[in-house]
Short mmCIF file of C-alpha atoms in Angstrom, two decimals:
data_model
loop_
_atom_site.label_atom_id
_atom_site.label_comp_id
_atom_site.label_asym_id
_atom_site.label_seq_id
_atom_site.Cartn_x
_atom_site.Cartn_y
_atom_site.Cartn_z
CA MET A 1 106.31 116.99 82.11
CA THR A 2 104.76 119.58 79.77
CA GLU A 3 101.22 120.92 80.07
CA ASP A 4 100.27 118.86 77.00
CA HIS A 5 101.26 115.64 78.79
CA GLN A 6 99.32 116.63 81.84
CA THR A 7 96.18 117.66 79.99
CA LEU A 8 95.99 114.64 77.70
CA ALA A 9 96.87 112.08 80.35
CA LEU A 10 94.39 113.58 82.82
CA LEU A 11 91.74 113.51 80.09
CA LEU A 12 92.37 109.81 79.47
CA PHE A 13 92.38 109.15 83.23
CA SER A 14 89.04 110.88 83.45
CA VAL A 15 87.57 108.87 80.56
CA PHE A 16 88.57 105.57 82.16
CA VAL A 17 87.30 106.60 85.58
CA ALA A 18 84.03 107.79 84.05
CA VAL A 19 83.56 104.50 82.15
CA THR A 20 84.32 102.36 85.19
CA LEU A 21 82.10 104.44 87.44
CA GLY A 22 79.38 104.06 84.81
CA ILE A 23 79.81 100.28 84.92
CA THR A 24 79.67 100.36 88.71
CA THR A 25 76.54 102.52 88.74
CA TRP A 26 74.81 100.26 86.19
CA VAL A 27 75.68 97.14 88.16
CA SER A 28 74.64 98.70 91.48
CA ARG A 29 71.10 99.02 90.16
CA ARG A 30 70.90 95.24 89.98
CA ARG A 31 70.15 93.24 93.07
CA GLN A 32 73.32 93.22 95.22
CA GLY A 33 71.78 92.12 98.50
CA SER A 34 72.76 88.45 98.40
CA ALA A 35 76.22 87.34 99.41
CA GLU A 36 76.55 85.19 96.28
CA GLU A 37 75.86 88.19 94.04
CA PHE A 38 78.15 90.55 95.96
CA TYR A 39 81.09 88.15 96.48
CA ALA A 40 80.88 85.97 93.34
CA GLY A 41 78.84 87.92 90.77
CA GLY A 42 76.16 85.22 90.78
CA ARG A 43 78.74 82.69 89.44
CA LEU A 44 77.64 83.58 85.90
CA PHE A 45 80.92 84.45 84.17
CA SER A 46 82.25 82.32 81.32
CA PRO A 47 85.77 80.81 81.40
CA MET A 48 87.01 83.36 78.85
CA GLU A 49 85.52 86.31 80.75
CA ASN A 50 86.93 85.02 84.03
CA GLY A 51 90.31 84.32 82.38
CA PHE A 52 90.53 87.93 81.23
CA ALA A 53 89.41 89.09 84.69
CA ILE A 54 92.05 86.92 86.40
CA ALA A 55 94.68 88.34 84.07
CA GLY A 56 93.41 91.83 84.84
CA ASP A 57 93.55 91.10 88.56
CA TYR A 58 97.08 89.66 88.38
CA MET A 59 98.81 92.02 85.93
CA SER A 60 99.25 94.76 88.46
CA ALA A 61 101.27 97.94 88.80
CA ALA A 62 104.07 95.70 90.06
CA SER A 63 104.09 93.96 86.71
CA PHE A 64 103.71 96.89 84.36
CA LEU A 65 105.77 99.49 86.25
CA GLY A 66 107.89 97.65 88.81
CA ILE A 67 109.23 94.66 86.86
CA SER A 68 110.16 96.69 83.80
CA GLY A 69 111.91 99.16 86.11
CA LEU A 70 113.88 96.43 87.85
CA ILE A 71 114.99 94.96 84.51
CA ALA A 72 116.02 98.43 83.34
CA LEU A 73 118.14 98.89 86.49
CA PHE A 74 119.45 95.37 87.13
CA GLY A 75 119.13 93.49 83.84
CA TYR A 76 119.04 89.72 84.16
CA ASP A 77 118.25 89.69 87.88
CA GLY A 78 115.17 91.83 87.31
CA MET A 79 113.73 89.09 85.09
CA LEU A 80 113.34 86.85 88.14
CA TYR A 81 110.04 88.58 88.85
CA SER A 82 108.67 87.91 85.34
CA VAL A 83 109.69 84.26 85.45
CA GLY A 84 108.46 83.73 89.01
CA PHE A 85 105.08 85.36 88.46
CA LEU A 86 104.48 83.23 85.35
CA VAL A 87 105.71 79.86 86.64
CA ALA A 88 103.50 80.31 89.70
CA TRP A 89 100.43 79.71 87.55
CA LEU A 90 101.42 76.10 86.98
CA VAL A 91 101.06 75.56 90.74
CA VAL A 92 97.63 77.19 90.62
CA LEU A 93 96.50 75.17 87.59
CA PHE A 94 97.62 71.73 88.76
CA LEU A 95 97.11 71.97 92.52
CA VAL A 96 94.39 74.38 93.57
CA ALA A 97 92.09 75.93 90.93
CA GLU A 98 89.60 73.11 90.41
CA LEU A 99 89.72 71.81 93.98
CA VAL A 100 89.19 75.26 95.51
CA ARG A 101 86.18 75.89 93.26
CA ASN A 102 84.58 72.63 94.37
CA CYS A 103 85.31 72.95 98.10
CA GLY A 104 84.64 76.61 98.85
CA ARG A 105 81.99 79.30 98.44
CA PHE A 106 83.61 82.74 98.68
CA THR A 107 86.95 82.69 100.56
CA LEU A 108 90.02 80.61 101.37
CA ALA A 109 88.63 79.85 104.83
CA ASP A 110 85.64 78.05 103.26
CA VAL A 111 87.98 75.39 101.87
CA VAL A 112 89.65 74.73 105.24
CA ALA A 113 86.46 75.00 107.31
CA ALA A 114 84.78 72.30 105.21
CA ARG A 115 86.46 69.65 107.39
CA MET A 116 87.55 71.59 110.52
CA ARG A 117 86.00 73.47 113.42
CA GLU A 118 84.86 76.67 111.77
CA ARG A 119 85.46 79.42 114.32
CA PRO A 120 89.25 79.12 114.94
CA VAL A 121 89.98 78.30 111.32
CA ARG A 122 87.98 81.22 109.92
CA ILE A 123 89.57 83.70 112.34
CA ALA A 124 93.09 82.52 111.43
CA ALA A 125 92.53 82.37 107.66
CA GLY A 126 90.62 85.66 107.64
CA THR A 127 93.41 87.43 109.52
CA SER A 128 96.02 86.09 107.12
CA SER A 129 93.98 87.01 104.03
CA VAL A 130 93.49 90.59 105.19
CA THR A 131 97.22 90.94 105.97
CA VAL A 132 98.24 89.71 102.50
CA SER A 133 95.64 91.91 100.80
CA VAL A 134 96.76 95.06 102.62
CA LEU A 135 100.42 94.43 101.70
CA TYR A 136 99.40 93.97 98.08
CA LEU A 137 97.27 97.11 98.16
CA VAL A 138 100.20 99.18 99.43
CA ALA A 139 102.20 98.23 96.33
CA GLN A 140 99.42 99.46 94.04
CA MET A 141 99.13 102.72 95.98
CA VAL A 142 102.88 103.33 95.66
CA GLY A 143 102.68 102.66 91.91
CA ALA A 144 99.84 105.16 91.52
CA GLY A 145 101.74 107.79 93.48
CA SER A 146 104.92 107.36 91.43
CA LEU A 147 103.04 107.54 88.15
CA VAL A 148 100.99 110.64 88.83
CA ALA A 149 103.88 112.41 90.59
CA LEU A 150 105.89 112.00 87.38
CA LEU A 151 102.99 113.37 85.38
CA LEU A 152 102.21 116.32 87.60
CA GLY A 153 105.61 117.56 88.66
CA GLY A 154 108.39 115.05 89.04
CA ARG A 155 108.82 114.04 92.65
CA SER A 156 106.05 116.19 94.06
CA GLU A 157 105.16 114.65 97.41
CA ALA A 158 101.82 116.45 97.43
CA ALA A 159 100.90 114.88 94.06
CA GLN A 160 101.84 111.43 95.34
CA ALA A 161 99.85 111.86 98.52
CA TRP A 162 96.67 113.11 96.82
CA THR A 163 96.91 110.34 94.21
CA VAL A 164 97.10 107.66 96.87
CA VAL A 165 94.07 109.17 98.62
CA GLY A 166 92.15 109.38 95.33
CA VAL A 167 92.88 105.77 94.36
CA GLY A 168 91.78 104.63 97.82
CA ALA A 169 88.52 106.54 97.54
CA LEU A 170 87.76 105.14 94.07
CA MET A 171 88.41 101.55 95.10
CA VAL A 172 85.98 101.91 98.02
CA VAL A 173 83.31 103.21 95.62
CA TYR A 174 83.87 100.36 93.13
CA VAL A 175 83.63 97.64 95.76
CA SER A 176 80.90 98.99 98.00
CA MET A 177 78.58 99.86 95.11
CA GLY A 178 79.28 97.24 92.47
CA GLY A 179 80.60 94.14 94.22
CA MET A 180 82.14 91.32 92.20
CA ARG A 181 80.16 91.91 89.02
CA ALA A 182 81.38 95.51 88.57
CA THR A 183 84.90 94.60 89.71
CA THR A 184 85.10 91.81 87.14
CA TRP A 185 84.06 93.99 84.21
CA ILE A 186 86.49 96.70 85.29
CA GLN A 187 89.24 94.07 85.31
CA ILE A 188 88.27 92.80 81.86
CA VAL A 189 88.35 96.32 80.39
CA LYS A 190 91.68 96.96 82.10
CA ALA A 191 93.21 93.68 80.82
CA VAL A 192 92.31 94.56 77.22
CA LEU A 193 93.74 98.08 77.59
CA LEU A 194 96.93 96.87 79.29
CA LEU A 195 97.63 94.13 76.76
CA GLY A 196 96.95 96.53 73.89
CA GLY A 197 99.29 99.16 75.32
CA THR A 198 102.02 96.62 76.08
CA ILE A 199 101.84 95.13 72.58
CA ALA A 200 102.12 98.59 71.02
CA LEU A 201 105.17 99.51 73.11
CA THR A 202 106.85 96.15 72.47
CA VAL A 203 106.41 96.53 68.70
CA LEU A 204 107.83 100.07 68.83
CA VAL A 205 110.87 98.92 70.85
CA LEU A 206 111.59 96.11 68.40
CA LEU A 207 111.12 98.46 65.43
CA ARG A 208 113.63 100.87 67.00
CA PHE A 209 116.21 98.05 66.81
CA HIS A 210 114.95 96.69 63.45
CA GLY A 211 113.71 93.49 65.07
CA ASP A 212 117.18 92.55 66.29
CA PHE A 213 116.70 91.45 69.90
CA ASN A 214 120.40 90.72 70.31
CA ARG A 215 121.22 94.32 69.37
CA LEU A 216 118.65 95.51 71.92
CA LEU A 217 120.35 93.51 74.68
CA LEU A 218 123.85 94.66 73.74
CA THR A 219 122.74 98.31 73.65
CA ALA A 220 121.07 97.93 77.05
CA ALA A 221 124.23 96.39 78.49
CA GLU A 222 126.39 99.15 77.03
CA ARG A 223 124.19 101.98 78.40
CA SER A 224 123.85 100.31 81.81
CA GLY A 225 127.50 100.95 82.68
CA HIS A 226 127.91 97.32 83.76
CA GLY A 227 128.73 95.79 80.40
CA GLU A 228 128.16 92.05 80.05
CA ALA A 229 127.45 91.78 83.78
CA PHE A 230 124.07 93.43 83.04
CA LEU A 231 123.05 90.34 81.05
CA ALA A 232 124.32 87.81 83.59
CA PRO A 233 123.05 86.73 87.02
CA GLY A 234 124.40 88.51 90.06
CA LEU A 235 124.01 92.26 89.54
CA ALA A 236 121.28 92.56 92.18
CA TYR A 237 121.46 89.17 93.88
CA GLY A 238 125.10 88.22 93.49
CA GLY A 239 128.17 88.73 95.61
CA ASP A 240 127.87 87.75 99.26
CA TRP A 241 125.80 84.90 100.71
CA THR A 242 123.05 87.28 101.83
CA SER A 243 122.27 88.33 98.26
CA ARG A 244 122.30 84.74 97.04
CA PHE A 245 119.90 83.60 99.74
CA ASP A 246 117.71 86.62 98.97
CA PHE A 247 117.55 85.40 95.37
CA VAL A 248 116.35 81.94 96.44
CA SER A 249 113.95 83.44 98.98
CA LEU A 250 112.34 85.72 96.42
CA GLY A 251 112.03 82.91 93.88
CA LEU A 252 110.24 80.67 96.39
CA ALA A 253 107.86 83.46 97.37
CA LEU A 254 106.95 84.32 93.78
CA VAL A 255 106.40 80.74 92.62
CA LEU A 256 104.43 79.57 95.68
CA GLY A 257 102.69 82.80 96.67
CA THR A 258 100.16 83.07 93.83
CA ALA A 259 98.26 79.98 95.00
CA GLY A 260 97.70 81.68 98.36
CA LEU A 261 96.58 85.13 97.17
CA PRO A 262 93.01 85.77 98.40
CA HIS A 263 91.95 87.93 95.44
CA ILE A 264 93.10 85.24 92.98
CA LEU A 265 91.40 82.37 94.85
CA SER A 266 88.13 84.31 95.04
CA ARG A 267 88.00 84.53 91.23
CA PHE A 268 87.48 80.76 90.97
CA TYR A 269 84.07 81.17 92.64
CA THR A 270 82.72 83.44 89.90
CA VAL A 271 82.28 80.60 87.37
CA PRO A 272 79.56 77.92 87.52
CA THR A 273 81.73 74.76 87.61
CA ALA A 274 85.19 73.47 88.46
CA ARG A 275 85.81 72.71 84.78
CA ALA A 276 85.12 76.36 84.02
CA ALA A 277 87.59 77.36 86.77
CA ARG A 278 90.30 75.21 85.20
CA ARG A 279 89.60 76.62 81.73
CA SER A 280 89.73 80.13 83.22
CA VAL A 281 93.26 79.45 84.42
CA VAL A 282 94.29 78.20 80.96
CA TRP A 283 92.98 81.44 79.44
CA SER A 284 94.77 83.52 82.06
CA ILE A 285 98.07 81.65 81.62
CA GLY A 286 98.05 82.46 77.90
CA LEU A 287 97.31 86.14 78.50
CA ILE A 288 99.69 86.53 81.45
CA GLY A 289 102.47 84.57 79.73
CA GLY A 290 102.40 86.83 76.70
CA PHE A 291 102.36 89.90 78.93
CA TYR A 292 105.39 88.88 81.00
CA LEU A 293 107.41 88.07 77.89
CA MET A 294 106.70 91.59 76.71
CA THR A 295 107.75 93.15 80.04
CA ILE A 296 111.22 91.70 79.41
CA VAL A 297 111.39 93.58 76.10
CA LEU A 298 110.12 96.76 77.76
CA GLY A 299 112.62 96.50 80.62
CA PHE A 300 115.64 96.05 78.37
CA GLY A 301 114.12 98.60 75.99
CA ALA A 302 114.01 101.19 78.78
CA ALA A 303 117.66 100.45 79.60
CA ALA A 304 118.70 100.76 75.94
CA VAL A 305 116.55 103.75 74.91
CA VAL A 306 116.18 105.81 78.10
CA GLY A 307 119.17 104.58 80.09
CA PRO A 308 119.31 103.39 83.71
CA GLU A 309 120.60 106.73 84.98
CA ALA A 310 117.64 108.63 83.55
CA VAL A 311 115.25 106.03 84.94
CA ARG A 312 116.85 106.21 88.37
CA GLY A 313 116.89 110.00 88.22
CA SER A 314 113.13 110.09 87.67
CA ASN A 315 112.34 107.49 90.34
CA ALA A 316 115.02 105.78 92.42
CA ALA A 317 113.11 102.49 92.47
CA GLY A 318 112.61 102.43 88.69
CA ASN A 319 108.80 102.65 88.80
CA THR A 320 108.61 105.19 85.94
CA ALA A 321 110.75 103.33 83.37
CA VAL A 322 107.83 102.40 81.07
CA PRO A 323 106.26 105.90 80.89
CA LEU A 324 109.69 107.39 80.13
CA LEU A 325 110.25 104.73 77.46
CA ALA A 326 106.89 105.61 75.87
CA LEU A 327 107.82 109.30 75.86
CA ASP A 328 111.07 108.60 74.01
CA LEU A 329 109.55 106.10 71.55
CA GLY A 330 106.85 108.59 70.60
CA GLY A 331 109.44 111.19 69.58
CA GLY A 332 110.45 112.91 72.80
CA ALA A 333 108.94 115.30 75.33
CA ASP A 334 108.28 118.09 72.82
CA SER A 335 106.64 115.93 70.14
CA THR A 336 102.96 115.19 69.60
CA GLY A 337 103.70 111.47 69.33
CA GLY A 338 105.61 111.46 72.60
CA THR A 339 102.84 113.37 74.35
CA VAL A 340 100.14 111.01 73.09
CA LEU A 341 102.04 107.78 73.76
CA PHE A 342 103.12 108.91 77.22
CA ALA A 343 99.56 109.89 78.11
CA VAL A 344 98.15 106.59 76.82
CA VAL A 345 100.68 104.53 78.80
CA ALA A 346 100.13 106.60 81.94
CA ALA A 347 96.36 106.18 81.62
CA VAL A 348 96.69 102.42 81.05
CA ALA A 349 98.95 102.11 84.09
CA PHE A 350 96.46 104.09 86.17
CA ALA A 351 93.64 101.83 84.92
CA THR A 352 95.75 98.85 85.92
CA ILE A 353 96.09 100.13 89.45
CA LEU A 354 92.41 100.95 89.89
CA ALA A 355 91.27 97.54 88.65
CA VAL A 356 93.70 95.60 90.82
CA VAL A 357 92.95 97.53 94.01
CA ALA A 358 89.23 96.94 93.44
CA GLY A 359 89.77 93.16 93.26
CA ILE A 360 92.03 93.07 96.31
CA THR A 361 89.70 95.26 98.36
CA LEU A 362 86.74 93.05 97.52
CA ALA A 363 88.62 89.89 98.54
CA SER A 364 89.82 91.39 101.83
CA SER A 365 86.40 92.84 102.73
CA ALA A 366 84.88 89.43 102.00
CA SER A 367 87.34 87.86 104.45
CA VAL A 368 86.42 90.42 107.10
CA ALA A 369 82.65 89.94 106.68
CA HIS A 370 82.40 86.26 105.77
CA ASP A 371 85.13 84.93 108.06
CA LEU A 372 86.04 87.35 110.87
CA TYR A 373 82.68 89.01 111.48
CA ALA A 374 80.73 85.77 111.13
CA SER A 375 83.03 84.09 113.67
CA LEU A 376 83.41 86.93 116.19
CA ARG A 377 79.94 88.47 116.27
CA ARG A 378 78.05 88.19 119.52
CA ARG A 379 74.48 87.18 120.10
CA GLY A 380 71.79 89.53 118.99
CA LYS A 381 70.52 90.69 115.64
CA PRO A 382 73.40 90.29 113.18
CA HIS A 383 74.09 92.85 110.50
CA SER A 384 73.88 91.77 106.87
CA GLU A 385 77.15 90.20 105.72
CA VAL A 386 77.13 92.38 102.60
CA THR A 387 76.68 95.51 104.74
CA VAL A 388 79.65 94.51 106.88
CA ALA A 389 81.71 93.87 103.73
CA ARG A 390 80.95 97.37 102.46
CA VAL A 391 81.97 98.94 105.77
CA ALA A 392 85.12 96.78 105.81
CA ALA A 393 86.03 98.07 102.34
CA VAL A 394 86.12 101.60 103.76
CA GLY A 395 88.33 100.58 106.69
CA ILE A 396 90.73 98.64 104.49
CA GLY A 397 90.90 101.57 102.08
CA VAL A 398 91.89 103.96 104.87
CA LEU A 399 94.60 101.56 106.12
CA ALA A 400 96.00 101.02 102.62
CA ILE A 401 96.14 104.78 102.03
CA ALA A 402 98.10 105.33 105.24
CA LEU A 403 100.62 102.56 104.49
CA GLY A 404 100.89 103.64 100.84
CA LEU A 405 101.94 107.12 101.93
CA LEU A 406 104.55 105.61 104.26
CA ALA A 407 106.11 103.28 101.65
CA ARG A 408 106.00 105.57 98.61
CA ASP A 409 109.75 105.35 97.87
CA LEU A 410 109.96 101.54 97.54
CA ASN A 411 109.79 99.57 94.27
CA VAL A 412 106.28 98.24 93.69
CA ALA A 413 107.44 94.83 92.42
CA PHE A 414 109.55 94.45 95.54
CA LEU A 415 106.55 95.28 97.77
CA VAL A 416 104.46 92.68 95.97
CA GLY A 417 107.24 90.15 96.58
CA LEU A 418 106.70 90.67 100.31
CA ALA A 419 102.95 90.07 99.91
CA PHE A 420 103.68 86.87 97.98
CA ALA A 421 106.02 85.70 100.75
CA VAL A 422 103.31 86.15 103.40
CA ALA A 423 100.73 84.39 101.19
CA ALA A 424 103.09 81.45 100.56
CA SER A 425 103.98 81.21 104.26
CA ALA A 426 100.50 81.43 105.81
CA ASN A 427 97.84 80.56 103.22
CA LEU A 428 99.48 77.95 101.01
CA PRO A 429 100.43 75.43 103.76
CA VAL A 430 96.93 75.35 105.27
CA LEU A 431 95.35 75.12 101.82
CA LEU A 432 97.50 72.22 100.60
CA TYR A 433 97.29 70.32 103.91
CA SER A 434 93.49 70.69 103.91
CA LEU A 435 93.16 69.42 100.36
CA PHE A 436 95.67 66.55 100.44
CA TRP A 437 96.41 65.40 104.04
CA ARG A 438 93.85 63.00 105.49
CA GLY A 439 95.15 63.37 109.07
CA PHE A 440 95.14 67.19 109.14
CA THR A 441 93.34 68.69 112.18
CA THR A 442 91.93 72.03 113.29
CA SER A 443 94.93 72.65 115.54
CA GLY A 444 97.24 71.98 112.62
CA ALA A 445 95.32 74.43 110.46
CA VAL A 446 95.55 77.22 113.04
CA TRP A 447 99.23 76.49 113.68
CA ALA A 448 99.97 76.47 109.92
CA VAL A 449 98.42 79.92 109.40
CA TYR A 450 99.96 81.66 112.41
CA GLY A 451 103.19 79.67 112.13
CA GLY A 452 103.76 81.17 108.68
CA LEU A 453 102.08 84.56 109.12
CA VAL A 454 103.79 85.71 112.33
CA PRO A 455 107.38 84.81 111.31
CA ALA A 456 106.88 86.36 107.85
CA VAL A 457 105.61 89.67 109.24
CA VAL A 458 108.17 89.78 112.08
CA LEU A 459 111.08 88.99 109.73
CA VAL A 460 109.97 91.78 107.38
CA LEU A 461 109.87 94.23 110.30
CA LEU A 462 113.38 93.17 111.36
CA SER A 463 114.79 93.19 107.81
CA PRO A 464 116.71 95.87 105.86
CA VAL A 465 113.39 96.81 104.23
CA VAL A 466 112.23 98.61 107.37
CA SER A 467 115.43 99.90 108.98
CA GLY A 468 119.21 99.87 108.89
CA SER A 469 119.90 100.95 105.31
CA PRO A 470 119.61 104.17 103.25
CA ASP A 471 116.79 102.63 101.14
CA SER A 472 114.68 101.37 104.06
CA LEU A 473 111.39 102.80 105.30
CA PHE A 474 113.10 104.28 108.37
CA PRO A 475 116.70 104.99 107.30
CA ASP A 476 117.52 106.97 110.43
CA VAL A 477 117.00 104.05 112.84
CA ASP A 478 118.45 100.56 112.95
CA PHE A 479 116.68 97.60 114.54
CA GLN A 480 117.58 95.22 111.72
CA LEU A 481 118.22 91.67 112.95
CA PHE A 482 117.27 89.59 109.88
CA PRO A 483 119.69 90.00 106.95
CA LEU A 484 117.39 89.01 104.04
CA GLN A 485 114.99 91.40 102.35
CA ASN A 486 112.45 88.69 101.56
CA PRO A 487 111.46 86.31 104.40
CA GLY A 488 110.19 83.45 102.19
CA LEU A 489 113.21 81.16 102.57
CA VAL A 490 112.60 80.97 106.33
CA SER A 491 108.89 81.67 106.77
CA ILE A 492 107.52 79.29 104.10
CA PRO A 493 109.14 76.14 105.61
CA LEU A 494 108.06 77.37 109.07
CA GLY A 495 104.43 77.51 107.91
CA PHE A 496 104.51 73.92 106.66
CA LEU A 497 106.42 72.76 109.75
CA ALA A 498 103.97 74.48 112.11
CA GLY A 499 101.01 72.81 110.39
CA TRP A 500 102.64 69.40 110.76
CA LEU A 501 103.60 69.99 114.41
CA GLY A 502 100.14 71.29 115.30
CA THR A 503 98.58 68.16 113.84
CA VAL A 504 100.89 65.50 115.30
CA THR A 505 100.82 67.07 118.79
CA SER A 506 97.05 67.58 118.80
CA ALA A 507 94.86 65.42 121.00
CA GLU A 508 91.94 65.65 118.58
CA ALA A 509 91.38 62.96 116.00
CA PRO A 510 90.82 63.96 112.38
CA ASP A 511 87.20 63.74 111.26
CA GLU A 512 87.35 60.91 108.72
CA ALA A 513 83.76 61.42 107.58
CA LYS A 514 84.28 65.13 106.85
CA HIS A 515 87.54 64.40 105.07
CA ALA A 516 85.90 61.77 102.88
CA GLU A 517 83.07 64.15 102.08
CA SER A 518 85.42 67.00 101.14
CA GLU A 519 87.65 64.69 99.14
CA VAL A 520 84.74 63.48 97.01
CA ARG A 521 83.47 67.02 96.66
CA SER A 522 86.87 68.43 95.65
CA LEU A 523 87.57 65.73 93.07
CA THR A 524 84.09 65.28 91.55
CA GLY A 525 82.23 68.51 92.27
CA ALA A 526 79.37 66.61 93.91
CA GLY A 527 77.68 68.96 96.38
CA ALA A 528 79.66 72.03 95.24
CA VAL A 529 77.86 75.35 95.51
#
């Protein structure tokens, strides 16, 4: 990239960081001592504000950079991510949004603990939530590294490393100082910027092809080198049975995983009522739906305008397809338009990453403080829950930085698919059983979490993602035993099966009174915080 790109993009980065740090500083002057203020922003956000914040939390680097890159490289098969991420919101809307808002206070564990023995349930759910959050954070770190490495010198490993460290440091500042209120406003600002940038790029792509979407697809197929196969299923997930099962596994993880993501569930507690939570989801579906439709145009646009070989040459996983597309649409690397558009897109993508990592870090630190610390602390004077959450944010930031440096060559959308698989395997079964199964017990809840979490993590470690292939984390070793890249096809049914087995083999009887109380509360809102 030229010095003009670097200077302008860094200037825009700096403006966004300055604005968001200003928001955080302003919010930190308000009273942040109470858990309700720190975790839920005082529950004062409107459905529209929360809908924009949910969209900002969900439209991550995986969406903006990773999905478009996968479509540019693999055509039709790359669209699975767009479709899966969008369809997942129907599960959230119809099954969990309103009920979770009525039953819980701050975290997923609150919903389950409402009718179970608190200590074992909170430890299990807290452990699972932190695991999912860290996996999701790694994807954002990798996206940030890819983006800034492109800006500051191609594949510079030093640039990637320092970017990951910088993003980690900023997210700790956002969360520890501003809590949910600052994080929400950062996400709202980011959602507006991202949607504006995506709309502008989509319009420019369509103008390049005179509004003829069919011509766009045919040009993309021609430049891909695969011809019509680029527009048909099977390029990435076709061929042998392993690829086909991987396709099904990924689809299950994407559709079911959203309802188990801790940072998404925590957003339902920032509005005053369950009706407001439901309306928030309707707002977010509209915003997210429009965004994912546009990522399809951007992905095929990158294939048609830039070409898959150029995309792969810049970043093997395709993470830089959208910035390269912006550069070409603006007039090329030596033009003022190209420089400006590239810098704007790079800054928007960077804003996207910062906002998402702030939301995930807040959700995971809340799980550590509200669930794990509260359950494991010993007798004596306890520390403030908010203080523990702030310390936890630092620890989680350090861990995410370390893992982000390790996984910097993997596609960010693919990494998020793994996080969705773990969320669907461990969090979704215990959540649905708790809300809808009268006979569910504490043992069943613990079994459901660990019965999905442990197989999902183990299968990832034994998959081609970690070893046994040139594209794995450790290409020089081979301890691959599981053939699929995404564990969802196996681990999701295991999570539901474990919850059922733990319940039917348990000697304890379900607490009918607590179930009746939570059922009334979940359906009517009576007694909700």
